[in-house]
């Protein structure tokens, strides 16, 4: 796919270029600030834009730039990177959108396979959340009586956590040592308890389920 990069750290920026090229992607632009990235997106076809959250032209310039890209080019996927798993950053990401967007730690995507998988999932319309942060968030609201997921069983919370980490049903079943059909039953129960509409596609209902607890867990990062 065609990827554009905005990262103010020269060494990490060049490393991303090498990783993307090794994964078979075309880097159509590689810049050090958000304004320059906006110029690239305005003139080039970009499938996914990769942005450092903390970069010029302001402290959290990556988030501001991502908001502008989503408003001007909603079909462009967004991958926001940070050195830290911060809850308040994730909440900003969720305000930008719930599809074709990701928030990952820089150290976690410093490999061809993980980076390629993350980009593929974003390009396919998914929301990709750093697993460490997803686990922290799903466990925190589970302890709150007023949380939308307080009615879920312990096993359903496990399924939802793994769902938030991006695992498909077969992978969830393997992780929990149960059958895929058992996972399907838990997933259906989660959808029902969270009051998710039946007329939505399965993928969209999974996204809504993840958002339901993420938005209920406004804890400090």
Short mmCIF file of N, CA and C in Angstrom, two decimals, residues 43-147:
data_model
loop_
_atom_site.label_atom_id
_atom_site.label_comp_id
_atom_site.label_asym_id
_atom_site.label_seq_id
_atom_site.Cartn_x
_atom_site.Cartn_y
_atom_site.Cartn_z
N UNK A 43 -1.90 15.98 -2.10
CA UNK A 43 -1.44 15.85 -3.48
C UNK A 43 -1.18 14.41 -3.92
N UNK A 44 -1.08 13.49 -2.96
CA UNK A 44 -0.78 12.09 -3.27
C UNK A 44 -1.90 11.18 -2.76
N UNK A 45 -2.05 10.02 -3.40
CA UNK A 45 -2.96 9.01 -2.88
C UNK A 45 -2.24 8.29 -1.74
N UNK A 46 -2.78 8.39 -0.54
CA UNK A 46 -2.16 7.78 0.64
C UNK A 46 -3.15 6.80 1.26
N UNK A 47 -2.77 5.53 1.33
CA UNK A 47 -3.64 4.53 1.94
C UNK A 47 -3.62 4.63 3.46
N UNK A 48 -2.42 4.80 4.03
CA UNK A 48 -2.28 4.94 5.47
C UNK A 48 -1.22 5.99 5.77
N UNK A 49 -1.55 6.92 6.69
CA UNK A 49 -0.58 7.90 7.16
C UNK A 49 -0.10 7.47 8.54
N UNK A 50 1.21 7.45 8.73
CA UNK A 50 1.82 7.07 10.01
C UNK A 50 2.32 8.34 10.68
N UNK A 51 1.84 8.61 11.90
CA UNK A 51 2.15 9.87 12.57
C UNK A 51 2.68 9.65 13.98
N UNK A 52 3.71 10.41 14.33
CA UNK A 52 4.17 10.47 15.71
C UNK A 52 3.21 11.39 16.46
N UNK A 53 2.69 10.97 17.62
CA UNK A 53 1.74 11.80 18.35
C UNK A 53 2.37 13.11 18.79
N UNK A 54 3.59 13.05 19.31
CA UNK A 54 4.25 14.27 19.80
C UNK A 54 5.26 14.75 18.78
N UNK A 55 4.80 15.68 17.95
CA UNK A 55 5.69 16.26 16.94
C UNK A 55 5.16 17.64 16.56
N UNK A 56 6.00 18.47 15.88
CA UNK A 56 5.56 19.79 15.45
C UNK A 56 4.36 19.69 14.52
N UNK A 57 3.50 20.71 14.45
CA UNK A 57 3.80 22.08 14.91
C UNK A 57 3.38 22.40 16.34
N UNK A 58 2.91 21.43 17.14
CA UNK A 58 2.54 21.68 18.52
C UNK A 58 2.86 20.45 19.34
N UNK A 59 2.76 20.51 20.67
CA UNK A 59 3.16 19.36 21.49
C UNK A 59 2.55 18.02 21.08
N UNK A 60 1.25 18.02 20.81
CA UNK A 60 0.57 16.82 20.35
C UNK A 60 0.17 16.97 18.89
N UNK A 61 1.13 17.42 18.09
CA UNK A 61 0.85 17.75 16.69
C UNK A 61 0.35 16.59 15.86
N UNK A 62 0.74 15.36 16.22
CA UNK A 62 0.28 14.22 15.46
C UNK A 62 -1.23 14.03 15.54
N UNK A 63 -1.79 14.25 16.73
CA UNK A 63 -3.23 14.12 16.91
C UNK A 63 -3.97 15.21 16.14
N UNK A 64 -3.47 16.44 16.21
CA UNK A 64 -4.09 17.54 15.48
C UNK A 64 -4.05 17.29 13.98
N UNK A 65 -2.90 16.81 13.51
CA UNK A 65 -2.76 16.51 12.09
C UNK A 65 -3.69 15.37 11.68
N UNK A 66 -3.80 14.35 12.52
CA UNK A 66 -4.69 13.22 12.23
C UNK A 66 -6.14 13.68 12.11
N UNK A 67 -6.55 14.59 12.98
CA UNK A 67 -7.91 15.13 12.92
C UNK A 67 -8.16 15.82 11.58
N UNK A 68 -7.18 16.58 11.13
CA UNK A 68 -7.32 17.30 9.86
C UNK A 68 -7.36 16.33 8.68
N UNK A 69 -6.52 15.29 8.74
CA UNK A 69 -6.52 14.31 7.65
C UNK A 69 -7.85 13.59 7.59
N UNK A 70 -8.39 13.18 8.74
CA UNK A 70 -9.66 12.46 8.76
C UNK A 70 -10.80 13.33 8.23
N UNK A 71 -10.74 14.63 8.53
CA UNK A 71 -11.79 15.54 8.04
C UNK A 71 -11.69 15.77 6.54
N UNK A 72 -10.47 15.86 6.02
CA UNK A 72 -10.26 16.17 4.61
C UNK A 72 -10.21 14.92 3.73
N UNK A 73 -9.73 13.81 4.30
CA UNK A 73 -9.56 12.58 3.52
C UNK A 73 -9.96 11.38 4.38
N UNK A 74 -11.26 11.21 4.62
CA UNK A 74 -11.74 10.18 5.55
C UNK A 74 -11.39 8.75 5.16
N UNK A 75 -11.05 8.52 3.90
CA UNK A 75 -10.71 7.17 3.46
C UNK A 75 -9.26 6.80 3.79
N UNK A 76 -8.46 7.76 4.19
CA UNK A 76 -7.06 7.50 4.53
C UNK A 76 -6.95 6.91 5.93
N UNK A 77 -6.27 5.77 6.05
CA UNK A 77 -6.05 5.16 7.35
C UNK A 77 -5.03 5.95 8.16
N UNK A 78 -5.11 5.84 9.48
CA UNK A 78 -4.23 6.59 10.37
C UNK A 78 -3.59 5.66 11.39
N UNK A 79 -2.28 5.70 11.51
CA UNK A 79 -1.56 4.96 12.54
C UNK A 79 -0.78 5.96 13.37
N UNK A 80 -1.20 6.14 14.64
CA UNK A 80 -0.54 7.07 15.54
C UNK A 80 0.40 6.32 16.46
N UNK A 81 1.61 6.84 16.60
CA UNK A 81 2.65 6.17 17.36
C UNK A 81 3.10 7.01 18.55
N UNK A 82 3.48 6.34 19.63
CA UNK A 82 3.97 7.03 20.82
C UNK A 82 4.94 6.12 21.56
N UNK A 83 5.77 6.73 22.40
CA UNK A 83 6.66 5.94 23.26
C UNK A 83 5.91 5.40 24.47
N UNK A 84 4.73 5.99 24.76
CA UNK A 84 4.01 5.63 25.97
C UNK A 84 2.56 5.27 25.67
N UNK A 85 2.02 4.31 26.45
CA UNK A 85 0.61 3.92 26.33
C UNK A 85 -0.20 4.82 27.25
N UNK A 86 -0.72 5.92 26.71
CA UNK A 86 -1.44 6.91 27.50
C UNK A 86 -2.93 6.84 27.21
N UNK A 87 -3.74 6.73 28.28
CA UNK A 87 -5.18 6.65 28.11
C UNK A 87 -5.75 7.91 27.46
N UNK A 88 -5.25 9.08 27.86
CA UNK A 88 -5.82 10.31 27.30
C UNK A 88 -5.51 10.44 25.82
N UNK A 89 -4.38 9.86 25.36
CA UNK A 89 -4.12 9.85 23.93
C UNK A 89 -5.12 8.95 23.22
N UNK A 90 -5.39 7.80 23.80
CA UNK A 90 -6.35 6.89 23.18
C UNK A 90 -7.73 7.53 23.08
N UNK A 91 -8.15 8.26 24.09
CA UNK A 91 -9.45 8.91 24.04
C UNK A 91 -9.49 9.95 22.92
N UNK A 92 -8.39 10.63 22.70
CA UNK A 92 -8.31 11.57 21.57
C UNK A 92 -8.41 10.82 20.24
N UNK A 93 -7.75 9.67 20.18
CA UNK A 93 -7.80 8.86 18.97
C UNK A 93 -9.23 8.42 18.69
N UNK A 94 -9.96 8.01 19.73
CA UNK A 94 -11.34 7.57 19.56
C UNK A 94 -12.24 8.71 19.10
N UNK A 95 -11.90 9.94 19.50
CA UNK A 95 -12.68 11.09 19.05
C UNK A 95 -12.46 11.35 17.56
N UNK A 96 -11.28 10.99 17.07
CA UNK A 96 -10.98 11.15 15.64
C UNK A 96 -11.77 10.15 14.82
N UNK A 97 -11.88 8.91 15.31
CA UNK A 97 -12.62 7.90 14.57
C UNK A 97 -12.48 6.53 15.20
N UNK A 98 -13.32 5.61 14.76
CA UNK A 98 -13.31 4.25 15.30
C UNK A 98 -13.03 3.22 14.22
N UNK A 99 -12.70 3.67 13.03
CA UNK A 99 -12.38 2.75 11.93
C UNK A 99 -11.17 3.27 11.17
N UNK A 100 -10.42 2.34 10.59
CA UNK A 100 -9.21 2.68 9.83
C UNK A 100 -8.27 3.56 10.65
N UNK A 101 -8.05 3.16 11.92
CA UNK A 101 -7.19 3.96 12.79
C UNK A 101 -6.51 3.06 13.80
N UNK A 102 -5.32 3.44 14.21
CA UNK A 102 -4.59 2.64 15.18
C UNK A 102 -3.74 3.49 16.09
N UNK A 103 -3.47 2.96 17.29
CA UNK A 103 -2.60 3.61 18.27
C UNK A 103 -1.66 2.53 18.81
N UNK A 104 -0.39 2.61 18.45
CA UNK A 104 0.58 1.60 18.85
C UNK A 104 1.82 2.25 19.47
N UNK A 105 2.51 1.48 20.30
CA UNK A 105 3.78 1.93 20.85
C UNK A 105 4.88 1.76 19.80
N UNK A 106 5.78 2.70 19.76
CA UNK A 106 6.86 2.65 18.78
C UNK A 106 7.69 1.37 18.92
N UNK A 107 7.98 0.99 20.14
CA UNK A 107 8.83 -0.18 20.34
C UNK A 107 8.16 -1.45 19.87
N UNK A 108 6.81 -1.46 19.83
CA UNK A 108 6.08 -2.67 19.47
C UNK A 108 5.98 -2.88 17.96
N UNK A 109 6.11 -1.80 17.20
CA UNK A 109 5.97 -1.95 15.74
C UNK A 109 7.33 -1.92 15.04
N UNK A 110 8.40 -2.05 15.83
CA UNK A 110 9.75 -2.03 15.26
C UNK A 110 10.12 -3.41 14.70
N UNK A 111 9.25 -3.95 13.90
CA UNK A 111 9.49 -5.23 13.25
C UNK A 111 8.58 -5.32 12.04
N UNK A 112 9.05 -5.95 10.98
CA UNK A 112 8.30 -5.98 9.73
C UNK A 112 6.93 -6.62 9.91
N UNK A 113 6.88 -7.77 10.58
CA UNK A 113 5.63 -8.51 10.68
C UNK A 113 4.55 -7.74 11.45
N UNK A 114 4.92 -7.19 12.61
CA UNK A 114 3.93 -6.47 13.43
C UNK A 114 3.47 -5.21 12.72
N UNK A 115 4.39 -4.46 12.14
CA UNK A 115 4.03 -3.25 11.42
C UNK A 115 3.13 -3.56 10.23
N UNK A 116 3.48 -4.58 9.46
CA UNK A 116 2.69 -4.95 8.29
C UNK A 116 1.29 -5.39 8.70
N UNK A 117 1.20 -6.18 9.77
CA UNK A 117 -0.11 -6.64 10.25
C UNK A 117 -0.96 -5.47 10.72
N UNK A 118 -0.34 -4.52 11.42
CA UNK A 118 -1.07 -3.35 11.90
C UNK A 118 -1.61 -2.54 10.73
N UNK A 119 -0.79 -2.31 9.73
CA UNK A 119 -1.23 -1.54 8.56
C UNK A 119 -2.33 -2.27 7.80
N UNK A 120 -2.20 -3.58 7.66
CA UNK A 120 -3.22 -4.36 6.96
C UNK A 120 -4.57 -4.24 7.65
N UNK A 121 -4.56 -4.32 8.98
CA UNK A 121 -5.80 -4.24 9.74
C UNK A 121 -6.42 -2.85 9.65
N UNK A 122 -5.60 -1.82 9.69
CA UNK A 122 -6.12 -0.45 9.55
C UNK A 122 -6.70 -0.25 8.16
N UNK A 123 -5.98 -0.72 7.15
CA UNK A 123 -6.45 -0.60 5.77
C UNK A 123 -7.77 -1.33 5.56
N UNK A 124 -7.98 -2.42 6.33
CA UNK A 124 -9.21 -3.21 6.21
C UNK A 124 -10.37 -2.58 6.97
N UNK A 125 -10.12 -1.47 7.66
CA UNK A 125 -11.20 -0.76 8.34
C UNK A 125 -11.26 -0.96 9.83
N UNK A 126 -10.26 -1.63 10.42
CA UNK A 126 -10.30 -1.93 11.84
C UNK A 126 -9.74 -0.78 12.69
N UNK A 127 -10.02 -0.85 13.99
CA UNK A 127 -9.35 -0.01 14.96
C UNK A 127 -8.34 -0.91 15.66
N UNK A 128 -7.09 -0.47 15.74
CA UNK A 128 -6.00 -1.28 16.31
C UNK A 128 -5.47 -0.56 17.54
N UNK A 129 -5.58 -1.22 18.69
CA UNK A 129 -5.18 -0.62 19.95
C UNK A 129 -4.00 -1.39 20.53
N UNK A 130 -3.04 -0.68 21.08
CA UNK A 130 -1.91 -1.33 21.71
C UNK A 130 -2.41 -2.30 22.78
N UNK A 131 -2.06 -3.60 22.67
CA UNK A 131 -2.58 -4.61 23.60
C UNK A 131 -2.40 -4.29 25.08
N UNK A 132 -1.25 -3.72 25.45
CA UNK A 132 -1.01 -3.37 26.85
C UNK A 132 -2.05 -2.39 27.36
N UNK A 133 -2.35 -1.38 26.54
CA UNK A 133 -3.34 -0.38 26.93
C UNK A 133 -4.74 -0.97 26.92
N UNK A 134 -5.03 -1.80 25.94
CA UNK A 134 -6.35 -2.43 25.88
C UNK A 134 -6.61 -3.28 27.12
N UNK A 135 -5.60 -4.02 27.56
CA UNK A 135 -5.75 -4.86 28.75
C UNK A 135 -5.97 -4.00 29.98
N UNK A 136 -5.20 -2.92 30.10
CA UNK A 136 -5.34 -2.03 31.25
C UNK A 136 -6.74 -1.45 31.33
N UNK A 137 -7.26 -1.05 30.19
CA UNK A 137 -8.56 -0.41 30.15
C UNK A 137 -9.70 -1.38 30.41
N UNK A 138 -9.60 -2.57 29.84
CA UNK A 138 -10.70 -3.52 30.03
C UNK A 138 -10.74 -4.02 31.46
N UNK A 139 -9.61 -4.08 32.15
CA UNK A 139 -9.60 -4.53 33.52
C UNK A 139 -10.07 -3.44 34.48
N UNK A 140 -9.77 -2.19 34.19
CA UNK A 140 -10.17 -1.10 35.07
C UNK A 140 -11.69 -0.93 35.17
N UNK A 141 -12.42 -0.81 34.03
CA UNK A 141 -13.86 -0.64 34.16
C UNK A 141 -14.55 -1.88 34.68
N UNK A 142 -13.90 -3.04 34.55
CA UNK A 142 -14.52 -4.26 35.06
C UNK A 142 -14.69 -4.20 36.57
N UNK A 143 -13.93 -3.34 37.24
CA UNK A 143 -14.03 -3.22 38.68
C UNK A 143 -15.00 -2.12 39.09
N UNK A 144 -15.60 -1.41 38.12
CA UNK A 144 -16.49 -0.30 38.43
C UNK A 144 -17.94 -0.74 38.28
N UNK A 145 -18.73 -0.47 39.30
CA UNK A 145 -20.12 -0.92 39.29
C UNK A 145 -20.95 -0.20 38.24
N UNK A 146 -20.57 1.05 37.89
CA UNK A 146 -21.38 1.81 36.94
C UNK A 146 -20.91 1.64 35.50
N UNK A 147 -19.96 0.75 35.26
CA UNK A 147 -19.44 0.54 33.92
C UNK A 147 -20.44 -0.22 33.05
#
